[in-house]
Coordinates of C-alpha atoms and ligand atoms in Angstrom, one line a residue:
X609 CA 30.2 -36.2 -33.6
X610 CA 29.5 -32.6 -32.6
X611 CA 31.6 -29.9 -34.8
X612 CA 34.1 -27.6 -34.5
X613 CA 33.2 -25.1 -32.0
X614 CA 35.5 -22.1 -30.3
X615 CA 33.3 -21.6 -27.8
X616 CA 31.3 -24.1 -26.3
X617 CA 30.5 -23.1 -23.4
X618 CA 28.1 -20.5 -24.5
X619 CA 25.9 -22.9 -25.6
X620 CA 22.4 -23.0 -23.6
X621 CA 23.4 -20.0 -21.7
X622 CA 21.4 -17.9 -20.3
X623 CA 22.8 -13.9 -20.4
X624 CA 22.0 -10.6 -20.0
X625 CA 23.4 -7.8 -22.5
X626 CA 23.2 -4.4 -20.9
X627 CA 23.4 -1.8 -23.7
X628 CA 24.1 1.6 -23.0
X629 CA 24.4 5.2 -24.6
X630 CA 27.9 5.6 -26.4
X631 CA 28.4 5.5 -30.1
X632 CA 29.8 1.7 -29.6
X633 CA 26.3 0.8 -29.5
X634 CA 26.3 -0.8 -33.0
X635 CA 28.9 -3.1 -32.1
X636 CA 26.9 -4.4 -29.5
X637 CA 24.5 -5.5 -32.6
X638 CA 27.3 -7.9 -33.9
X639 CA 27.8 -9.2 -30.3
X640 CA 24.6 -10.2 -29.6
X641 CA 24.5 -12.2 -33.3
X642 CA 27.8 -14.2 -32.1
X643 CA 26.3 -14.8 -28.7
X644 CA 23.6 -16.1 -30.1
X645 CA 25.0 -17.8 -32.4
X646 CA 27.1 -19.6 -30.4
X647 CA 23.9 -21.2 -28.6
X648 CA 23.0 -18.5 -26.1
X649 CA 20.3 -17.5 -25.0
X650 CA 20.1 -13.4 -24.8
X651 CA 18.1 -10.8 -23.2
X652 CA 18.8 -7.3 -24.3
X653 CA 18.4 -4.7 -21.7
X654 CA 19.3 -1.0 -23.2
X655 CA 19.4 2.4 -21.3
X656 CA 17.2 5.1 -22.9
X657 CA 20.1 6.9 -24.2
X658 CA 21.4 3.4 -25.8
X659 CA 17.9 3.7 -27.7
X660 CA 18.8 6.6 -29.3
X661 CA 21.8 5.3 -31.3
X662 CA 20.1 2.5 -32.0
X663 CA 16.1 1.5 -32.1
X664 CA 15.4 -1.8 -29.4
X665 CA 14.1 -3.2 -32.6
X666 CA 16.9 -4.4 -34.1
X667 CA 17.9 -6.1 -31.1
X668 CA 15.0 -7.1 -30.4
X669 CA 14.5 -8.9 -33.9
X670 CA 17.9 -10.7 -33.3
X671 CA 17.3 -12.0 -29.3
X672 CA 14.2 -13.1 -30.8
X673 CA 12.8 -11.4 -27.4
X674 CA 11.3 -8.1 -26.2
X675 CA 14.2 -5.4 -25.1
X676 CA 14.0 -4.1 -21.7
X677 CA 14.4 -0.6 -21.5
X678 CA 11.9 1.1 -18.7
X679 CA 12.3 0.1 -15.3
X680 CA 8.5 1.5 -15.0
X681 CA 6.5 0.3 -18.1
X682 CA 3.7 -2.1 -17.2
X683 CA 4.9 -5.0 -19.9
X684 CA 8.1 -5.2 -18.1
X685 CA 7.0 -7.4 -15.5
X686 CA 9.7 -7.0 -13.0
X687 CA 12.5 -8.3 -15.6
X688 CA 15.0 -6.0 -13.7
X689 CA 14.4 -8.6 -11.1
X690 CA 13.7 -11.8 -13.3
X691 CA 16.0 -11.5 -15.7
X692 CA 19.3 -10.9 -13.3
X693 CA 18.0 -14.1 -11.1
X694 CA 18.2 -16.5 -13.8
X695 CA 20.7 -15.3 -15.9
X696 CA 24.1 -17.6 -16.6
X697 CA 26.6 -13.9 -16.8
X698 CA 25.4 -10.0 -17.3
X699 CA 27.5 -8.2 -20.0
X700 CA 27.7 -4.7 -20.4
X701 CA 28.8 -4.0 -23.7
X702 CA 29.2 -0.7 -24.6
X703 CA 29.4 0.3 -20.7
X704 CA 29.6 4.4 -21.0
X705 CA 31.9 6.0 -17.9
X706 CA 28.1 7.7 -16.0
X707 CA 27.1 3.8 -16.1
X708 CA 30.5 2.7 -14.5
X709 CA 29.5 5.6 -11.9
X710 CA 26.0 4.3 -11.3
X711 CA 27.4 0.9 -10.8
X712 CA 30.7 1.8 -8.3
X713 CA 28.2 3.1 -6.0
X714 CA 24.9 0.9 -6.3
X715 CA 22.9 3.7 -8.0
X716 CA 19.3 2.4 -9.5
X717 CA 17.8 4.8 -11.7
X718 CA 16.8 2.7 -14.7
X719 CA 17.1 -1.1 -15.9
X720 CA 20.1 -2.0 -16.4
X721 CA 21.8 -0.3 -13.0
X722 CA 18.8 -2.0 -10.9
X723 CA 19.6 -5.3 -12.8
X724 CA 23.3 -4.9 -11.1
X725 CA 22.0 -4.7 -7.8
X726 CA 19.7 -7.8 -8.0
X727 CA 22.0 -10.2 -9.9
X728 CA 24.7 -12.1 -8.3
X729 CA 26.1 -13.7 -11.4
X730 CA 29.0 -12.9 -13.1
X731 CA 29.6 -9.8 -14.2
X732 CA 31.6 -8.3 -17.2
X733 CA 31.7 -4.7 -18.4
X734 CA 33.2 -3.2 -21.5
X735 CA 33.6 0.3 -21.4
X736 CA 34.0 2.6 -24.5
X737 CA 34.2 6.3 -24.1
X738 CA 36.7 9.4 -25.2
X739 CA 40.4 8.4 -24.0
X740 CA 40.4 11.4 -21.5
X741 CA 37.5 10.4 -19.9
X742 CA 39.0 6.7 -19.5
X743 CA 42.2 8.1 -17.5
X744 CA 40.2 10.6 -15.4
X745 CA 40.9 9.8 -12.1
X746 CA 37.2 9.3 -11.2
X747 CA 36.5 6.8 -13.7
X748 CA 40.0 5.3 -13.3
X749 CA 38.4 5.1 -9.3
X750 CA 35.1 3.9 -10.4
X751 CA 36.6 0.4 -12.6
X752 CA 39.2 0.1 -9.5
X753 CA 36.3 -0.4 -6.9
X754 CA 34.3 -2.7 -9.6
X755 CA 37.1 -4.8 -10.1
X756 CA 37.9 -5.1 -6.2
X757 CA 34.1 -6.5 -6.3
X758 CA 34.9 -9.0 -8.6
X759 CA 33.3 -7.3 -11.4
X760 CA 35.3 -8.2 -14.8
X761 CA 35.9 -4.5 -16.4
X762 CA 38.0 -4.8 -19.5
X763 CA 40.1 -2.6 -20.9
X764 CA 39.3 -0.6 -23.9
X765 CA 41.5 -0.5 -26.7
X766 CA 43.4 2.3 -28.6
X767 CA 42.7 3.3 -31.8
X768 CA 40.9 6.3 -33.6
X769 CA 38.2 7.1 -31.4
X770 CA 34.3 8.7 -32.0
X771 CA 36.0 12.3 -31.6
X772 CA 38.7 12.0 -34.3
X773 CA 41.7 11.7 -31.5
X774 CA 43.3 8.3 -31.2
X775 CA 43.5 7.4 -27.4
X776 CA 42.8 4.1 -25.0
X777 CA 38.8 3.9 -25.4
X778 CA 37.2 1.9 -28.3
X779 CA 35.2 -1.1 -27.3
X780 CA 37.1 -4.2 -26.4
X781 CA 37.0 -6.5 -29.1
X782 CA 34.3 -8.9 -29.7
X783 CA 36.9 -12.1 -29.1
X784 CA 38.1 -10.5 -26.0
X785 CA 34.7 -9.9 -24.8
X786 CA 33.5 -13.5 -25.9
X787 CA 36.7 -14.7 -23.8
X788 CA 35.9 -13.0 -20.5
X789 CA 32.1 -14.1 -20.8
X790 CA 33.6 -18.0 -21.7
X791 CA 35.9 -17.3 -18.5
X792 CA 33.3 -16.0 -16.4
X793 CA 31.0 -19.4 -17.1
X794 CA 34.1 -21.8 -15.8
X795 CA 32.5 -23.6 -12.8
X796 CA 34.7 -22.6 -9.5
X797 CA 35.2 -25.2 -6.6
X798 CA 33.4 -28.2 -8.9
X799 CA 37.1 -29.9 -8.6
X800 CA 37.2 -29.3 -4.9
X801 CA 37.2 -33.0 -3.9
X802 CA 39.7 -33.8 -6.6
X803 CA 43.7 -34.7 -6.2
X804 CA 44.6 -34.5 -9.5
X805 CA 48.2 -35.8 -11.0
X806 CA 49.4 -34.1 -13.6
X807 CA 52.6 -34.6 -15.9
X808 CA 53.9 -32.1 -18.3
X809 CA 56.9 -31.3 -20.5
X810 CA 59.6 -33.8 -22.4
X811 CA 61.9 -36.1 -20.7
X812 CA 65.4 -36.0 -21.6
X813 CA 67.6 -39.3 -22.0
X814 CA 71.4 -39.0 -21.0
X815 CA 73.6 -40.7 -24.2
X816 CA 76.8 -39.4 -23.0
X817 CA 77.4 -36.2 -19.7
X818 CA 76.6 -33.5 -22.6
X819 CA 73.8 -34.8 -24.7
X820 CA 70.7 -36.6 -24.5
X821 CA 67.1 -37.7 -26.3
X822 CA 64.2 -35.3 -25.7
X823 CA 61.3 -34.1 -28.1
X824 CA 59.8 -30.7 -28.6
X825 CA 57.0 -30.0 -25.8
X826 CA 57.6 -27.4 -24.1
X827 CA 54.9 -28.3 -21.1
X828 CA 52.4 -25.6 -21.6
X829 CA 49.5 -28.1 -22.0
X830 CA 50.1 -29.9 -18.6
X831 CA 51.2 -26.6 -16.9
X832 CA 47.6 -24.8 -18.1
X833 CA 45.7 -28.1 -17.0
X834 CA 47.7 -28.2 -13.7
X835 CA 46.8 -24.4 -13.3
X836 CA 42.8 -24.5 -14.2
X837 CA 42.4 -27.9 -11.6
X838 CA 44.1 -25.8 -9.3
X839 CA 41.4 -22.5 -9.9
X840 CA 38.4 -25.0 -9.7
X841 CA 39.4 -26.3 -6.2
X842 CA 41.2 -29.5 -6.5
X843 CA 44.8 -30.3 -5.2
X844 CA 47.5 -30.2 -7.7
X845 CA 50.7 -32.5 -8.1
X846 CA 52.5 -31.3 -11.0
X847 CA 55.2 -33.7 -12.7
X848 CA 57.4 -32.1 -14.9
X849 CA 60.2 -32.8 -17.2
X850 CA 62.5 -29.7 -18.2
X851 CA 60.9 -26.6 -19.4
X852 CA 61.2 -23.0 -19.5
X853 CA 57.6 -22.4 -17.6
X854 CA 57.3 -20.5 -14.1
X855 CA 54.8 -23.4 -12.2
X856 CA 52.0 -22.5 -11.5
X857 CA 50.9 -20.9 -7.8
X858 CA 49.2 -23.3 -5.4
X859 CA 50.7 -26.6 -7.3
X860 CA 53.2 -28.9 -5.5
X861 CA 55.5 -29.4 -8.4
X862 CA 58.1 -32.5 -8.4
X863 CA 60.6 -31.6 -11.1
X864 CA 62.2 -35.2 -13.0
X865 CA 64.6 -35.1 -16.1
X866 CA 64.3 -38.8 -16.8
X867 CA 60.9 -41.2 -18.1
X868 CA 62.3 -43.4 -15.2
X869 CA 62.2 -40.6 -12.7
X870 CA 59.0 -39.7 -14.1
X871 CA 57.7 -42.9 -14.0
X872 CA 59.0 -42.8 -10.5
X873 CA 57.7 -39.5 -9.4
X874 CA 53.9 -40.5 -10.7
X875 CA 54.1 -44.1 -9.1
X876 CA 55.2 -42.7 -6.0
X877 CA 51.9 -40.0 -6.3
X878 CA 49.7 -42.3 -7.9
X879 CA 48.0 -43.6 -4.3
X880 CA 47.2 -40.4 -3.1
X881 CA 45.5 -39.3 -7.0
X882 CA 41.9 -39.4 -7.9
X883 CA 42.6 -38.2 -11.6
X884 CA 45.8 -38.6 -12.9
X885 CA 46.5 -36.2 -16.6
X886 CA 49.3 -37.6 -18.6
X887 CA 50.2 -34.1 -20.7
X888 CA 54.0 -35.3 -20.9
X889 CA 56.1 -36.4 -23.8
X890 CA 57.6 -38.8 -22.3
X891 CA 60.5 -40.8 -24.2
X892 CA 59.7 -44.0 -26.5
X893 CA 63.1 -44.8 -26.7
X894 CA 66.0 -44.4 -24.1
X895 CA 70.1 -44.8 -25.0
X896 CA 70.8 -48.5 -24.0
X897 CA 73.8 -47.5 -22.5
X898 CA 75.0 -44.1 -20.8
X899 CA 78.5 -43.2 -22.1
X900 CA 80.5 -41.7 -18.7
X901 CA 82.9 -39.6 -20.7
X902 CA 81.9 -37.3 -23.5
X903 CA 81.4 -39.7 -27.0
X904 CA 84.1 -38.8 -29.0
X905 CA 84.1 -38.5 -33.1
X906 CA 87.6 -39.8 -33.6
X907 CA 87.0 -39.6 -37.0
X908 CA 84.2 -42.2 -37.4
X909 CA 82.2 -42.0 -40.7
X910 CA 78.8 -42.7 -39.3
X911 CA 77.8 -43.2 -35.5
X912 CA 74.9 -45.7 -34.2
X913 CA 72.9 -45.7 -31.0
X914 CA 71.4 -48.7 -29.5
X915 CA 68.3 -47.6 -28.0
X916 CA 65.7 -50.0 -25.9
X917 CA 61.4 -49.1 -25.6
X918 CA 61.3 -47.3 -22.2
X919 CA 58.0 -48.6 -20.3
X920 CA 54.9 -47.1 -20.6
X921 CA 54.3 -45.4 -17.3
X922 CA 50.2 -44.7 -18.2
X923 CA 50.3 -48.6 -18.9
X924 CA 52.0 -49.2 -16.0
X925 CA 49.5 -47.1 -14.2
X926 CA 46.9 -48.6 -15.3
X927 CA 47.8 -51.9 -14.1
X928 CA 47.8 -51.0 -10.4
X929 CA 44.5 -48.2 -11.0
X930 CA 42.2 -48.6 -7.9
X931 CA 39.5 -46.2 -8.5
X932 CA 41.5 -43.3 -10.2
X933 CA 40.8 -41.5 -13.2
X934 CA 43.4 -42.0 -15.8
X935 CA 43.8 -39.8 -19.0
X936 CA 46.1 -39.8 -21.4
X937 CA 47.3 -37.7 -24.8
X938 CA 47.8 -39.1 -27.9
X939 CA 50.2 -36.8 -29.9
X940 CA 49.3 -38.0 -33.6
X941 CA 50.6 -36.6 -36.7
X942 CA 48.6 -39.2 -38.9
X943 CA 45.6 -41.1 -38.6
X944 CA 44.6 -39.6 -35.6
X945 CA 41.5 -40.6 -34.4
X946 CA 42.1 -44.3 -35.1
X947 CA 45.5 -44.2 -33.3
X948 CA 44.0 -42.4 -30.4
X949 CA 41.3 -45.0 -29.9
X950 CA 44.1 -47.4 -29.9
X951 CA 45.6 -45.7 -27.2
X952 CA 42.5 -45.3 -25.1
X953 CA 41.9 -48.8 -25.1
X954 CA 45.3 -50.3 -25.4
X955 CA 46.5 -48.1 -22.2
X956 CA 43.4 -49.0 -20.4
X957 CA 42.4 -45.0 -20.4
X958 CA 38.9 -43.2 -19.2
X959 CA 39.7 -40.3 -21.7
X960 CA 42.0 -39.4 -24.3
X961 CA 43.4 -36.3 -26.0
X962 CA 44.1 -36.3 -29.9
X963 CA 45.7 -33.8 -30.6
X964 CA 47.3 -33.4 -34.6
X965 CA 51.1 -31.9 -33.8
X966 CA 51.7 -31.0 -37.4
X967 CA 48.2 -28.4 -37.3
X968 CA 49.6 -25.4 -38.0
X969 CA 49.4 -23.3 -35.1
X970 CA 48.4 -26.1 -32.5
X971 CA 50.5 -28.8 -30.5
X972 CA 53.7 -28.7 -29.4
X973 CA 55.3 -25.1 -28.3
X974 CA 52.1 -23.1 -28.7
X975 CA 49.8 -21.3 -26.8
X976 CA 47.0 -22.8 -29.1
X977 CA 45.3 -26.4 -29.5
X978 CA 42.8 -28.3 -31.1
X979 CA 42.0 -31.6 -30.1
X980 CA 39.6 -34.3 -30.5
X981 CA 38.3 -35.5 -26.5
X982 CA 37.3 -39.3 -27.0
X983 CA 36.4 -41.3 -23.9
X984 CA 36.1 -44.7 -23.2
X985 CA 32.7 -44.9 -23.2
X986 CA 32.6 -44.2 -27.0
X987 CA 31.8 -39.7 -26.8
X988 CA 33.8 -38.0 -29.3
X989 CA 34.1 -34.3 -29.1
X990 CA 36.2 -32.0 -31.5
X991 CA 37.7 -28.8 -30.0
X992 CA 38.8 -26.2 -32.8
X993 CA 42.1 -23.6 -32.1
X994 CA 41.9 -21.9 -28.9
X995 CA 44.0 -20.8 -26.0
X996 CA 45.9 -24.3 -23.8
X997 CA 44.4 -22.5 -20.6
X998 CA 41.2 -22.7 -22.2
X999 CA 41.2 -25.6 -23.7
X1000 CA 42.2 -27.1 -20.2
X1001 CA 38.7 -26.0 -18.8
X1002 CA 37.6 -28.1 -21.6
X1003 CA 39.5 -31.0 -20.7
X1004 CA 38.4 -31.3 -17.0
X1005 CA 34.8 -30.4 -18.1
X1006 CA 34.9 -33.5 -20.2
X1007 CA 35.9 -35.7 -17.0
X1008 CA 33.8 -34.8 -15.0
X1009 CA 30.9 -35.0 -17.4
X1010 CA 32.3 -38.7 -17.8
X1011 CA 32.8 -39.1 -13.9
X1012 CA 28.8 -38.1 -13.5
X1013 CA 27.8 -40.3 -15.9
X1014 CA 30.1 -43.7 -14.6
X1015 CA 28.2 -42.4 -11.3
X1016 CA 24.8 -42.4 -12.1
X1017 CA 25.4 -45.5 -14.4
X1018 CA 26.8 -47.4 -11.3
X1019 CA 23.9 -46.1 -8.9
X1020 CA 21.5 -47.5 -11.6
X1021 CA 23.1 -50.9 -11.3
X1022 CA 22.8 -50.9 -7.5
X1023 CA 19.2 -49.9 -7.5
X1024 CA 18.3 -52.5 -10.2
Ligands
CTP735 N1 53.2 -42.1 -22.3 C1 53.6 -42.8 -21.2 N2 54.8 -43.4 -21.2 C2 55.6 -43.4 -22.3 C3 55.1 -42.8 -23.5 C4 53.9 -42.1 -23.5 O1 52.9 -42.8 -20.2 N3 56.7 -44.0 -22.2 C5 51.9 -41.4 -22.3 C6 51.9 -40.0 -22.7 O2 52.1 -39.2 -21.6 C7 50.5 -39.8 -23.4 C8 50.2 -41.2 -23.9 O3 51.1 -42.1 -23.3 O4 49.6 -39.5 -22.4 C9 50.4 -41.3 -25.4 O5 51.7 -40.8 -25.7 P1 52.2 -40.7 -27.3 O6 53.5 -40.1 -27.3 O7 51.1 -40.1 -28.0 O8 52.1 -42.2 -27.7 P2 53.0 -43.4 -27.4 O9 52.3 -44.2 -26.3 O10 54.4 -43.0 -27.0 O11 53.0 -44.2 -28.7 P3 53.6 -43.8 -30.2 O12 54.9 -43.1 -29.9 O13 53.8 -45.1 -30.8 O14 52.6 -43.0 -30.9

């Protein structure tokens, strides 16, 4: 079983960190030990004035590679065209504002500005520089045309800067810069064939006209899965119980309150689906009858319920699956990998999501998760904490990793 990992999708990599001449230039050491660290490979390509607040050695000795710095020395063998080509992302990290100037208008007088001509990965830049050069209106020009190319440019931060004067220009943060890189790798368009079905949220189970049963999700797992099928391409239904979440654009959204309007909504989608996403808490137990006026006290003691199992719609689903995807969550707060596999296999699931509600910090109401992704063809893969929207790009990586493999499996079979 692989380990806990918060970034993944670094891992076998292939990028490109431009270093250039500001003071930030050490930080750039650190961020080049946690790419590579988190499975990437690295080539370092530095300006000359980068060289001067730090030697290419030391980066050098930590990409395990030579550093690029010359566009015109004889060892270099074209890597201003090589390197770009094959590389996964180009980071620019510190990115001073002359090299934001080279780069709004295509100048190519050393390495790393040639590099930006000849690549056509992504892109991100983090600039660091004195906060009144950041608001000058050139530079404030010069990340506007970059970003209206695509480029990522991120914001610096505030704090105490080089020249004693706090002000807006310190280095983004190494997580932040990590983050845009990890963003930049998601594969666009892959889902493009896809109509995926998605539920989020609770459900909520009239007893009487002014209460009900309903559980703590609050949807932001289904609504960030719902939102990064829609960004790689596919065609989003979105089935959700009550929340306090603006939908996200480009998603048909059916809004239910019930499990039995749910159940409805999802049977009614479930034709049309190639991958349906159960992210909803839907309700295990419904009020066996609705009261029509308001319960009253009346001076009773104690009060009982009757309550009967509502059906399990991702059962129910299964049962009349033609050739869609199914996958399922399995909201745990014990035992939760032997649960989970219950799940998969007793709901008839390609993929489940185990996910510990009682982690601090994770599950229900937050904007973090860590799961556990097991399919059904026995892979078990343990997510650490990180961001729902992420984690979502982990999710439909992890399906259609499992999609491409039931593939080639079943084009095996027909060959043999
Ligand atoms: N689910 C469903 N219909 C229900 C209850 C749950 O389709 N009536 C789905 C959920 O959307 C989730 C999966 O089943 O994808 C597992 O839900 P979970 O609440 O973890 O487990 P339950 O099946 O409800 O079982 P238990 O409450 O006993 O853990």
């Amino acid at each position: 079983m692989e380990v806990d990992r918060p970034n993944p999708t670094l891992r076998g990599k292939r990028l490109v960190l431009g270093v250039t001449g500001s003071i930030a230039v050490y930080k750039a050491v650190s961020l080049l030990r946690t790419l590579t660290g988190e499975g990437a490979s690295v080539a370092v390509a530095m300006t000359q004035s980068a060289t001067k607040f730090v030697t290419p050695l030391t980066f050098e000795v930590l990409s395990g590679a030579r550093v690029t710095t010359d566009l015109f020395e004889a060892h270099e063998e074209m890597k201003h065209l090589s390197l770009p080509e094959q590389a996964d992302a180009l980071i620019v990290a510190p990115a001073t504002a002359n090299f934001l100037a080279k780069a709004a208008v295509g100048l190519a007088d050393d390495v790393l500005s040639t590099m930006l001509l000849t690549t056509r990965c992504p892109v991100i830049i983090a600039p660091a520089m004195d906060g009144d050069m950041w608001t000058h209106p050139t530079v404030v020009e010069h990340v506007r045309t970059l970003r209206a190319r695509g480029v990522v440019v991120l914001d610096p931060e505030e704090g105490p800067l080089a020249s004693g004067r706090i002000a807006q220009g310190r280095l983004a943060a190494e997580a932040r810069i990590l983050e845009a890189v990890q963003t930049a790798l998601v594969p666009h368009n892959d889902w493009r064939e896809q109509r995926v079905l998605v539920s989020a949220g609770p459900t909520q189970e009239a007893i009487d006209p002014v209460r009900f049963i309903s559980n703590r999700s609050s949807g932001k797992m289904g609504y960030a899965i719902a939102d990064a099928a829609r960004d790689r391409g596919a065609q989003v239904v979105l089935v959700t119980g009550p929340t306090a979440l603006t939908p996200p654009p480009g998603v048909e959204v059916v809004s239910v309150t019930t499990a039995k309007e749910m159940a409805d909504a999802l049977c009614q989608h479930f034709p049309w689906a190639t991958v349906v996403i159960m992210a909803a808490a839907v309700a295990d137990f419904l009020p066996k009858d609705q009261a029509v006026q308001k319960l009253k006290k009346r001076g009773q003691p104690a009060f009982s319920l009757e309550l009967e199992t509502a059906p399990d719609i991702l059962a129910m689903l299964s049962a009349q699956r033609t050739s869609q995807v199914l996958v399922g969550f399995a909201a745990e707060t014990e035992d939760l990998i032997s649960h989970a596999k219950d799940k998969l296999v007793g709901k008839g699931l390609d993929l489940i999501v185990a996910n510990d509600v009682t982690r601090e910090g994770a599950g229900f109401g937050s904007d973090n998760n860590a799961v556990v992704i097991l399919t059904r063809t026995g892979q078990q893969k343990e997510f650490g904490l990180m961001p729902k929207r992420r984690l979502a790009d982990e999710i439909l990586t992890a399906v259609q990793t499992l999609c491409v493999t039931q593939h080639t499996q079943r084009s095996a079979t027909v060959v043999e």
